[in-house]
PDB file of C-alpha atoms in Angstrom:
ATOM      1  CA  MET A 138      -2.689  -8.235 -15.831  1.00  0.00           C
ATOM      2  CA  THR A 139      -0.454 -11.248 -15.287  1.00  0.00           C
ATOM      3  CA  SER A 140      -1.967 -14.359 -16.884  1.00  0.00           C
ATOM      4  CA  VAL A 141      -3.050 -17.054 -14.535  1.00  0.00           C
ATOM      5  CA  THR A 142      -2.708 -20.893 -14.643  1.00  0.00           C
ATOM      6  CA  SER A 143      -4.010 -23.025 -11.811  1.00  0.00           C
ATOM      7  CA  GLY A 144      -4.135 -19.990  -9.730  1.00  0.00           C
ATOM      8  CA  SER A 145      -0.573 -19.010 -10.106  1.00  0.00           C
ATOM      9  CA  PRO A 146       1.059 -16.266 -12.261  1.00  0.00           C
ATOM     10  CA  GLN A 147       3.346 -17.617 -15.049  1.00  0.00           C
ATOM     11  CA  THR A 148       5.744 -14.816 -14.295  1.00  0.00           C
ATOM     12  CA  LYS A 149       6.445 -12.582 -11.241  1.00  0.00           C
ATOM     13  CA  LEU A 150       4.672  -9.336 -11.204  1.00  0.00           C
ATOM     14  CA  PRO A 151       7.138  -6.349 -11.524  1.00  0.00           C
ATOM     15  CA  ILE A 152       6.427  -3.705  -8.752  1.00  0.00           C
ATOM     16  CA  VAL A 153       7.980  -0.416  -7.542  1.00  0.00           C
ATOM     17  CA  ILE A 154       7.476   0.508  -3.920  1.00  0.00           C
ATOM     18  CA  LEU A 155       7.444   4.186  -2.661  1.00  0.00           C
ATOM     19  CA  ILE A 156       8.453   5.052   0.891  1.00  0.00           C
ATOM     20  CA  SER A 157       9.307   8.007   2.944  1.00  0.00           C
ATOM     21  CA  GLY A 158      10.668   6.503   6.142  1.00  0.00           C
ATOM     22  CA  ARG A 159      11.613   3.164   7.733  1.00  0.00           C
ATOM     23  CA  GLY A 160       9.639   1.173   5.060  1.00  0.00           C
ATOM     24  CA  SER A 161       8.330  -1.582   7.437  1.00  0.00           C
ATOM     25  CA  ASN A 162       5.796  -2.679   4.996  1.00  0.00           C
ATOM     26  CA  MET A 163       8.376  -2.583   2.246  1.00  0.00           C
ATOM     27  CA  HIS A 164      10.555  -4.811   4.259  1.00  0.00           C
ATOM     28  CA  ALA A 165       7.778  -7.249   4.999  1.00  0.00           C
ATOM     29  CA  ILE A 166       6.828  -7.396   1.192  1.00  0.00           C
ATOM     30  CA  ALA A 167      10.491  -7.857   0.278  1.00  0.00           C
ATOM     31  CA  GLU A 168      10.907 -10.667   2.826  1.00  0.00           C
ATOM     32  CA  ARG A 169       7.789 -12.587   1.346  1.00  0.00           C
ATOM     33  CA  ALA A 170       9.027 -11.941  -2.222  1.00  0.00           C
ATOM     34  CA  ALA A 171      12.581 -13.283  -1.332  1.00  0.00           C
ATOM     35  CA  SER A 172      11.112 -16.407   0.311  1.00  0.00           C
ATOM     36  CA  GLY A 173       9.012 -17.140  -2.664  1.00  0.00           C
ATOM     37  CA  ASP A 174       5.683 -16.632  -0.916  1.00  0.00           C
ATOM     38  CA  LEU A 175       4.820 -13.596  -2.895  1.00  0.00           C
ATOM     39  CA  PRO A 176       5.009 -13.696  -6.727  1.00  0.00           C
ATOM     40  CA  VAL A 177       6.494 -10.327  -7.261  1.00  0.00           C
ATOM     41  CA  GLU A 178       9.756  -8.825  -8.590  1.00  0.00           C
ATOM     42  CA  ILE A 179      10.647  -5.509  -6.675  1.00  0.00           C
ATOM     43  CA  ARG A 180      12.213  -3.515  -9.460  1.00  0.00           C
ATOM     44  CA  ALA A 181      13.004  -0.648  -7.249  1.00  0.00           C
ATOM     45  CA  VAL A 182      12.318   1.056  -3.888  1.00  0.00           C
ATOM     46  CA  VAL A 183      11.990   4.836  -4.426  1.00  0.00           C
ATOM     47  CA  SER A 184      11.742   7.541  -1.603  1.00  0.00           C
ATOM     48  CA  ASP A 185      11.179  11.323  -1.649  1.00  0.00           C
ATOM     49  CA  LYS A 186      13.798  11.432   1.078  1.00  0.00           C
ATOM     50  CA  ALA A 187      17.412  10.610   0.380  1.00  0.00           C
ATOM     51  CA  GLU A 188      17.831   9.909   4.261  1.00  0.00           C
ATOM     52  CA  ALA A 189      15.009   7.363   4.503  1.00  0.00           C
ATOM     53  CA  ALA A 190      16.036   4.443   6.622  1.00  0.00           C
ATOM     54  CA  GLY A 191      14.087   2.152   4.373  1.00  0.00           C
ATOM     55  CA  LEU A 192      16.507   2.764   1.394  1.00  0.00           C
ATOM     56  CA  ALA A 193      19.365   1.310   3.456  1.00  0.00           C
ATOM     57  CA  THR A 194      17.213  -1.769   4.219  1.00  0.00           C
ATOM     58  CA  ALA A 195      16.322  -2.268   0.527  1.00  0.00           C
ATOM     59  CA  ALA A 196      19.889  -1.876  -0.580  1.00  0.00           C
ATOM     60  CA  SER A 197      20.944  -4.518   1.924  1.00  0.00           C
ATOM     61  CA  MET A 198      18.429  -6.877   0.369  1.00  0.00           C
ATOM     62  CA  ASN A 199      20.019  -6.078  -3.154  1.00  0.00           C
ATOM     63  CA  ILE A 200      16.945  -4.141  -4.282  1.00  0.00           C
ATOM     64  CA  PRO A 201      17.681  -1.165  -6.487  1.00  0.00           C
ATOM     65  CA  THR A 202      16.990   2.247  -4.720  1.00  0.00           C
ATOM     66  CA  ARG A 203      16.403   5.739  -5.833  1.00  0.00           C
ATOM     67  CA  SER A 204      15.505   9.028  -4.139  1.00  0.00           C
ATOM     68  CA  LEU A 205      13.980  12.145  -5.592  1.00  0.00           C
ATOM     69  CA  SER A 206      13.478  15.203  -3.496  1.00  0.00           C
ATOM     70  CA  ALA A 207      10.561  17.676  -4.101  1.00  0.00           C
ATOM     71  CA  ARG A 208      13.050  20.433  -3.151  1.00  0.00           C
ATOM     72  CA  GLU A 209      14.605  20.042  -6.528  1.00  0.00           C
ATOM     73  CA  PHE A 210      11.438  21.026  -8.319  1.00  0.00           C
ATOM     74  CA  PRO A 211       9.381  24.330  -8.501  1.00  0.00           C
ATOM     75  CA  ASP A 212       6.068  22.836  -7.983  1.00  0.00           C
ATOM     76  CA  ARG A 213       4.224  19.755  -7.164  1.00  0.00           C
ATOM     77  CA  ALA A 214       3.137  18.949 -10.789  1.00  0.00           C
ATOM     78  CA  SER A 215       6.733  19.088 -12.125  1.00  0.00           C
ATOM     79  CA  TYR A 216       7.875  16.858  -9.325  1.00  0.00           C
ATOM     80  CA  ASP A 217       5.150  14.257  -9.845  1.00  0.00           C
ATOM     81  CA  GLN A 218       5.955  14.210 -13.441  1.00  0.00           C
ATOM     82  CA  ALA A 219       9.595  13.474 -12.796  1.00  0.00           C
ATOM     83  CA  LEU A 220       8.588  10.878 -10.209  1.00  0.00           C
ATOM     84  CA  ALA A 221       6.338   9.181 -12.547  1.00  0.00           C
ATOM     85  CA  ALA A 222       9.070   9.057 -15.271  1.00  0.00           C
ATOM     86  CA  LEU A 223      11.535   7.599 -12.783  1.00  0.00           C
ATOM     87  CA  ILE A 224       9.127   4.903 -11.722  1.00  0.00           C
ATOM     88  CA  GLU A 225       8.161   4.078 -15.404  1.00  0.00           C
ATOM     89  CA  SER A 226      11.740   3.542 -16.148  1.00  0.00           C
ATOM     90  CA  PHE A 227      11.553   0.242 -14.102  1.00  0.00           C
ATOM     91  CA  GLN A 228       8.454  -0.720 -16.107  1.00  0.00           C
ATOM     92  CA  PRO A 229       6.323  -1.914 -13.092  1.00  0.00           C
ATOM     93  CA  ARG A 230       2.750  -3.409 -13.410  1.00  0.00           C
ATOM     94  CA  LEU A 231       1.968  -2.254  -9.955  1.00  0.00           C
ATOM     95  CA  VAL A 232       2.925   0.741  -7.838  1.00  0.00           C
ATOM     96  CA  VAL A 233       2.856   0.133  -4.087  1.00  0.00           C
ATOM     97  CA  LEU A 234       2.689   3.024  -1.543  1.00  0.00           C
ATOM     98  CA  ALA A 235       4.215   1.862   1.637  1.00  0.00           C
ATOM     99  CA  GLY A 236       4.408   4.937   4.001  1.00  0.00           C
ATOM    100  CA  PHE A 237       4.937   7.433   1.140  1.00  0.00           C
ATOM    101  CA  MET A 238       3.984  10.652   2.748  1.00  0.00           C
ATOM    102  CA  ARG A 239       3.099  12.819  -0.135  1.00  0.00           C
ATOM    103  CA  ILE A 240      -0.361  13.603  -1.683  1.00  0.00           C
ATOM    104  CA  LEU A 241      -0.093  12.541  -5.258  1.00  0.00           C
ATOM    105  CA  SER A 242      -1.335  14.732  -8.119  1.00  0.00           C
ATOM    106  CA  PRO A 243      -4.089  13.790 -10.485  1.00  0.00           C
ATOM    107  CA  GLY A 244      -1.464  13.602 -13.299  1.00  0.00           C
ATOM    108  CA  PHE A 245       0.659  11.097 -11.465  1.00  0.00           C
ATOM    109  CA  ILE A 246      -2.351   8.943 -10.550  1.00  0.00           C
ATOM    110  CA  ALA A 247      -3.457   9.027 -14.180  1.00  0.00           C
ATOM    111  CA  ALA A 248       0.034   7.795 -15.289  1.00  0.00           C
ATOM    112  CA  PHE A 249      -0.472   4.573 -13.349  1.00  0.00           C
ATOM    113  CA  SER A 250      -4.209   4.286 -13.507  1.00  0.00           C
ATOM    114  CA  ASP A 251      -5.738   1.184 -11.916  1.00  0.00           C
ATOM    115  CA  ARG A 252      -2.384  -0.053 -10.588  1.00  0.00           C
ATOM    116  CA  ILE A 253      -1.511   1.867  -7.477  1.00  0.00           C
ATOM    117  CA  LEU A 254      -2.367   0.340  -4.034  1.00  0.00           C
ATOM    118  CA  ASN A 255      -1.938   1.997  -0.698  1.00  0.00           C
ATOM    119  CA  ILE A 256      -2.034   0.929   2.903  1.00  0.00           C
ATOM    120  CA  HIS A 257      -3.680   3.221   5.557  1.00  0.00           C
ATOM    121  CA  PRO A 258      -3.683   2.785   9.281  1.00  0.00           C
ATOM    122  CA  SER A 259      -7.285   3.076   9.934  1.00  0.00           C
ATOM    123  CA  LEU A 260     -10.598   1.308   9.090  1.00  0.00           C
ATOM    124  CA  LEU A 261     -11.457   3.516   6.287  1.00  0.00           C
ATOM    125  CA  PRO A 262     -13.453   5.660   5.783  1.00  0.00           C
ATOM    126  CA  LEU A 263     -12.821   6.399   9.445  1.00  0.00           C
ATOM    127  CA  TYR A 264      -9.786   8.620   9.936  1.00  0.00           C
ATOM    128  CA  ARG A 265      -8.397   9.684   6.651  1.00  0.00           C
ATOM    129  CA  GLY A 266      -5.166  11.539   6.745  1.00  0.00           C
ATOM    130  CA  LEU A 267      -2.619  11.615   9.653  1.00  0.00           C
ATOM    131  CA  HIS A 268      -2.591  10.715  13.461  1.00  0.00           C
ATOM    132  CA  THR A 269      -5.103   7.867  12.966  1.00  0.00           C
ATOM    133  CA  HIS A 270      -4.237   6.051  16.199  1.00  0.00           C
ATOM    134  CA  ARG A 271      -4.372   9.143  18.291  1.00  0.00           C
ATOM    135  CA  ARG A 272      -7.778   9.925  16.731  1.00  0.00           C
ATOM    136  CA  ALA A 273      -9.174   6.401  17.336  1.00  0.00           C
ATOM    137  CA  LEU A 274      -8.095   6.554  21.094  1.00  0.00           C
ATOM    138  CA  GLU A 275      -9.499  10.004  21.524  1.00  0.00           C
ATOM    139  CA  ALA A 276     -12.871   8.804  20.062  1.00  0.00           C
ATOM    140  CA  GLY A 277     -12.936   5.883  22.569  1.00  0.00           C
ATOM    141  CA  ASP A 278     -13.144   3.280  19.730  1.00  0.00           C
ATOM    142  CA  SER A 279     -13.214  -0.250  20.779  1.00  0.00           C
ATOM    143  CA  MET A 280     -11.836  -1.415  17.325  1.00  0.00           C
ATOM    144  CA  HIS A 281      -9.122   0.066  15.086  1.00  0.00           C
ATOM    145  CA  GLY A 282      -7.196  -1.352  12.202  1.00  0.00           C
ATOM    146  CA  CYS A 283      -5.881  -0.814   8.734  1.00  0.00           C
ATOM    147  CA  SER A 284      -6.978  -0.875   5.090  1.00  0.00           C
ATOM    148  CA  VAL A 285      -5.611  -1.511   1.657  1.00  0.00           C
ATOM    149  CA  HIS A 286      -7.270   0.375  -1.118  1.00  0.00           C
ATOM    150  CA  PHE A 287      -6.721   1.489  -4.664  1.00  0.00           C
ATOM    151  CA  VAL A 288      -5.399   5.013  -5.166  1.00  0.00           C
ATOM    152  CA  THR A 289      -7.679   7.606  -6.738  1.00  0.00           C
ATOM    153  CA  GLU A 290      -7.673  11.358  -6.701  1.00  0.00           C
ATOM    154  CA  GLU A 291      -9.706  11.365  -3.401  1.00  0.00           C
ATOM    155  CA  LEU A 292      -7.437  11.345  -0.496  1.00  0.00           C
ATOM    156  CA  ASP A 293      -7.550   7.936   1.206  1.00  0.00           C
ATOM    157  CA  GLY A 294     -10.952   7.442  -0.545  1.00  0.00           C
ATOM    158  CA  GLY A 295     -10.174   4.889  -3.349  1.00  0.00           C
ATOM    159  CA  PRO A 296     -12.065   1.558  -3.528  1.00  0.00           C
ATOM    160  CA  LEU A 297     -11.331  -0.611  -0.543  1.00  0.00           C
ATOM    161  CA  VAL A 298      -9.834  -3.975  -0.917  1.00  0.00           C
ATOM    162  CA  ILE A 299      -9.093  -5.652   2.482  1.00  0.00           C
ATOM    163  CA  GLN A 300      -9.108  -4.586   5.992  1.00  0.00           C
ATOM    164  CA  ALA A 301      -7.765  -6.067   9.257  1.00  0.00           C
ATOM    165  CA  GLN A 302      -9.348  -5.226  12.521  1.00  0.00           C
ATOM    166  CA  VAL A 303      -7.491  -4.724  15.930  1.00  0.00           C
ATOM    167  CA  LYS A 304      -8.994  -4.443  19.309  1.00  0.00           C
ATOM    168  CA  VAL A 305      -8.280  -1.272  21.243  1.00  0.00           C
ATOM    169  CA  ARG A 306      -7.045  -2.440  24.661  1.00  0.00           C
ATOM    170  CA  PRO A 307      -7.549  -0.528  28.018  1.00  0.00           C
ATOM    171  CA  GLY A 308      -4.474   1.558  28.633  1.00  0.00           C
ATOM    172  CA  ASP A 309      -3.403   1.593  25.019  1.00  0.00           C
ATOM    173  CA  SER A 310      -1.080   4.283  23.940  1.00  0.00           C
ATOM    174  CA  GLU A 311      -0.556   5.485  20.317  1.00  0.00           C
ATOM    175  CA  SER A 312       2.662   3.515  20.176  1.00  0.00           C
ATOM    176  CA  SER A 313       1.256   0.214  21.501  1.00  0.00           C
ATOM    177  CA  LEU A 314      -1.866   0.371  19.288  1.00  0.00           C
ATOM    178  CA  SER A 315       0.358   1.500  16.241  1.00  0.00           C
ATOM    179  CA  ALA A 316       2.521  -1.614  16.874  1.00  0.00           C
ATOM    180  CA  ARG A 317      -0.334  -4.107  16.706  1.00  0.00           C
ATOM    181  CA  VAL A 318      -1.847  -2.417  13.712  1.00  0.00           C
ATOM    182  CA  GLN A 319       1.371  -2.522  11.824  1.00  0.00           C
ATOM    183  CA  GLN A 320       1.618  -6.240  12.330  1.00  0.00           C
ATOM    184  CA  GLN A 321      -1.762  -6.463  10.562  1.00  0.00           C
ATOM    185  CA  GLU A 322      -0.555  -4.173   7.850  1.00  0.00           C
ATOM    186  CA  HIS A 323       2.255  -6.426   6.910  1.00  0.00           C
ATOM    187  CA  ARG A 324      -0.307  -9.407   6.630  1.00  0.00           C
ATOM    188  CA  ILE A 325      -3.065  -7.731   4.664  1.00  0.00           C
ATOM    189  CA  TYR A 326      -0.827  -5.777   2.295  1.00  0.00           C
ATOM    190  CA  SER A 327       0.919  -8.805   1.078  1.00  0.00           C
ATOM    191  CA  GLN A 328      -2.386 -10.639   0.656  1.00  0.00           C
ATOM    192  CA  ALA A 329      -3.778  -7.692  -1.617  1.00  0.00           C
ATOM    193  CA  ILE A 330      -0.477  -7.561  -3.626  1.00  0.00           C
ATOM    194  CA  ASP A 331      -0.772 -11.437  -4.152  1.00  0.00           C
ATOM    195  CA  TRP A 332      -4.266 -11.124  -5.360  1.00  0.00           C
ATOM    196  CA  PHE A 333      -3.208  -8.552  -7.775  1.00  0.00           C
ATOM    197  CA  ALA A 334      -0.230 -10.596  -9.006  1.00  0.00           C
ATOM    198  CA  ARG A 335      -2.343 -13.654  -9.574  1.00  0.00           C
ATOM    199  CA  GLY A 336      -4.871 -11.691 -11.651  1.00  0.00           C
ATOM    200  CA  ARG A 337      -7.572 -12.021  -8.991  1.00  0.00           C
ATOM    201  CA  LEU A 338      -7.758  -8.346  -7.977  1.00  0.00           C
ATOM    202  CA  GLN A 339      -8.517  -5.511 -10.407  1.00  0.00           C
ATOM    203  CA  LEU A 340      -9.841  -1.953 -10.331  1.00  0.00           C
ATOM    204  CA  ARG A 341     -12.584  -1.585 -12.864  1.00  0.00           C
ATOM    205  CA  GLU A 342     -15.279   1.056 -13.206  1.00  0.00           C
ATOM    206  CA  GLN A 343     -13.795   2.728 -10.179  1.00  0.00           C
ATOM    207  CA  ARG A 344     -14.659  -0.407  -8.113  1.00  0.00           C
ATOM    208  CA  ALA A 345     -12.393  -3.204  -6.660  1.00  0.00           C
ATOM    209  CA  TRP A 346     -13.127  -6.569  -8.306  1.00  0.00           C
ATOM    210  CA  LEU A 347     -11.926  -9.843  -6.602  1.00  0.00           C
ATOM    211  CA  ASP A 348     -12.274 -13.112  -8.446  1.00  0.00           C
ATOM    212  CA  GLY A 349     -14.490 -11.628 -11.189  1.00  0.00           C
ATOM    213  CA  ARG A 350     -16.988  -9.950  -8.821  1.00  0.00           C
ATOM    214  CA  PRO A 351     -17.159  -6.321  -7.496  1.00  0.00           C
ATOM    215  CA  LEU A 352     -16.395  -5.971  -3.937  1.00  0.00           C
ATOM    216  CA  GLN A 353     -19.439  -4.459  -2.188  1.00  0.00           C
ATOM    217  CA  THR A 354     -17.629  -4.125   1.028  1.00  0.00           C
ATOM    218  CA  PRO A 355     -13.826  -4.860   1.805  1.00  0.00           C
ATOM    219  CA  VAL A 356     -12.667  -8.322   2.656  1.00  0.00           C
ATOM    220  CA  ILE A 357     -12.429  -8.235   6.532  1.00  0.00           C
ATOM    221  CA  GLU A 358      -9.614 -10.086   8.453  1.00  0.00           C
ATOM    222  CA  LEU A 359     -10.711 -10.476  11.940  1.00  0.00           C
ATOM    223  CA  PRO A 360      -8.411  -9.765  15.027  1.00  0.00           C
ATOM    224  CA  LEU A 361      -5.903 -12.530  15.702  1.00  0.00           C
ATOM    225  CA  GLU A 362      -5.420 -11.361  19.411  1.00  0.00           C
ATOM    226  CA  ASP A 363      -7.704 -11.966  22.329  1.00  0.00           C
TER     227      ASP A 363
END
């Protein structure tokens, strides 16, 4: 963990970001890092898809990019082993999943134990997995949102860090609801990464700790819209 003086890290936290598509969260993190608002150094953006649009975005921001396709490997375990080796070559202190659409193996998670974060588009434990906005609308929920959590072997089940709530409006579609949730993703993911970079956030004993205390419930960011 980066040492802390007066609430600020002495050095920038090296991170690697994993994406599978447009990488909107990656872009938001990179913009904050470039502006100096987020004390991290993005060592690389890595994708399981060579055609991922986010790789071009990262390259345009002078961030090193790599792609590694699962089709080149005989099984999930060998792919994850190669992916872990690729990531480790950049010596990150934190691995950031930003729309990385693969279920990671126990071996991969163990390789980066206590230092993998993920953003999920629902108020976990509600709606693990895919199609979260559709499921929230079908359930008639009045509130939806997103969650940042540490990654463990349980799918979308690692210790929660922070959540942002978004009101479901009459007439919302998957697209309109997704757009508002994504705005909150950009906000709370950078917040969680900032806490980790400053030594305030840790995973200990399978629990998220913030400022030296275990989180009994995630930090909740209330909706900003009416």
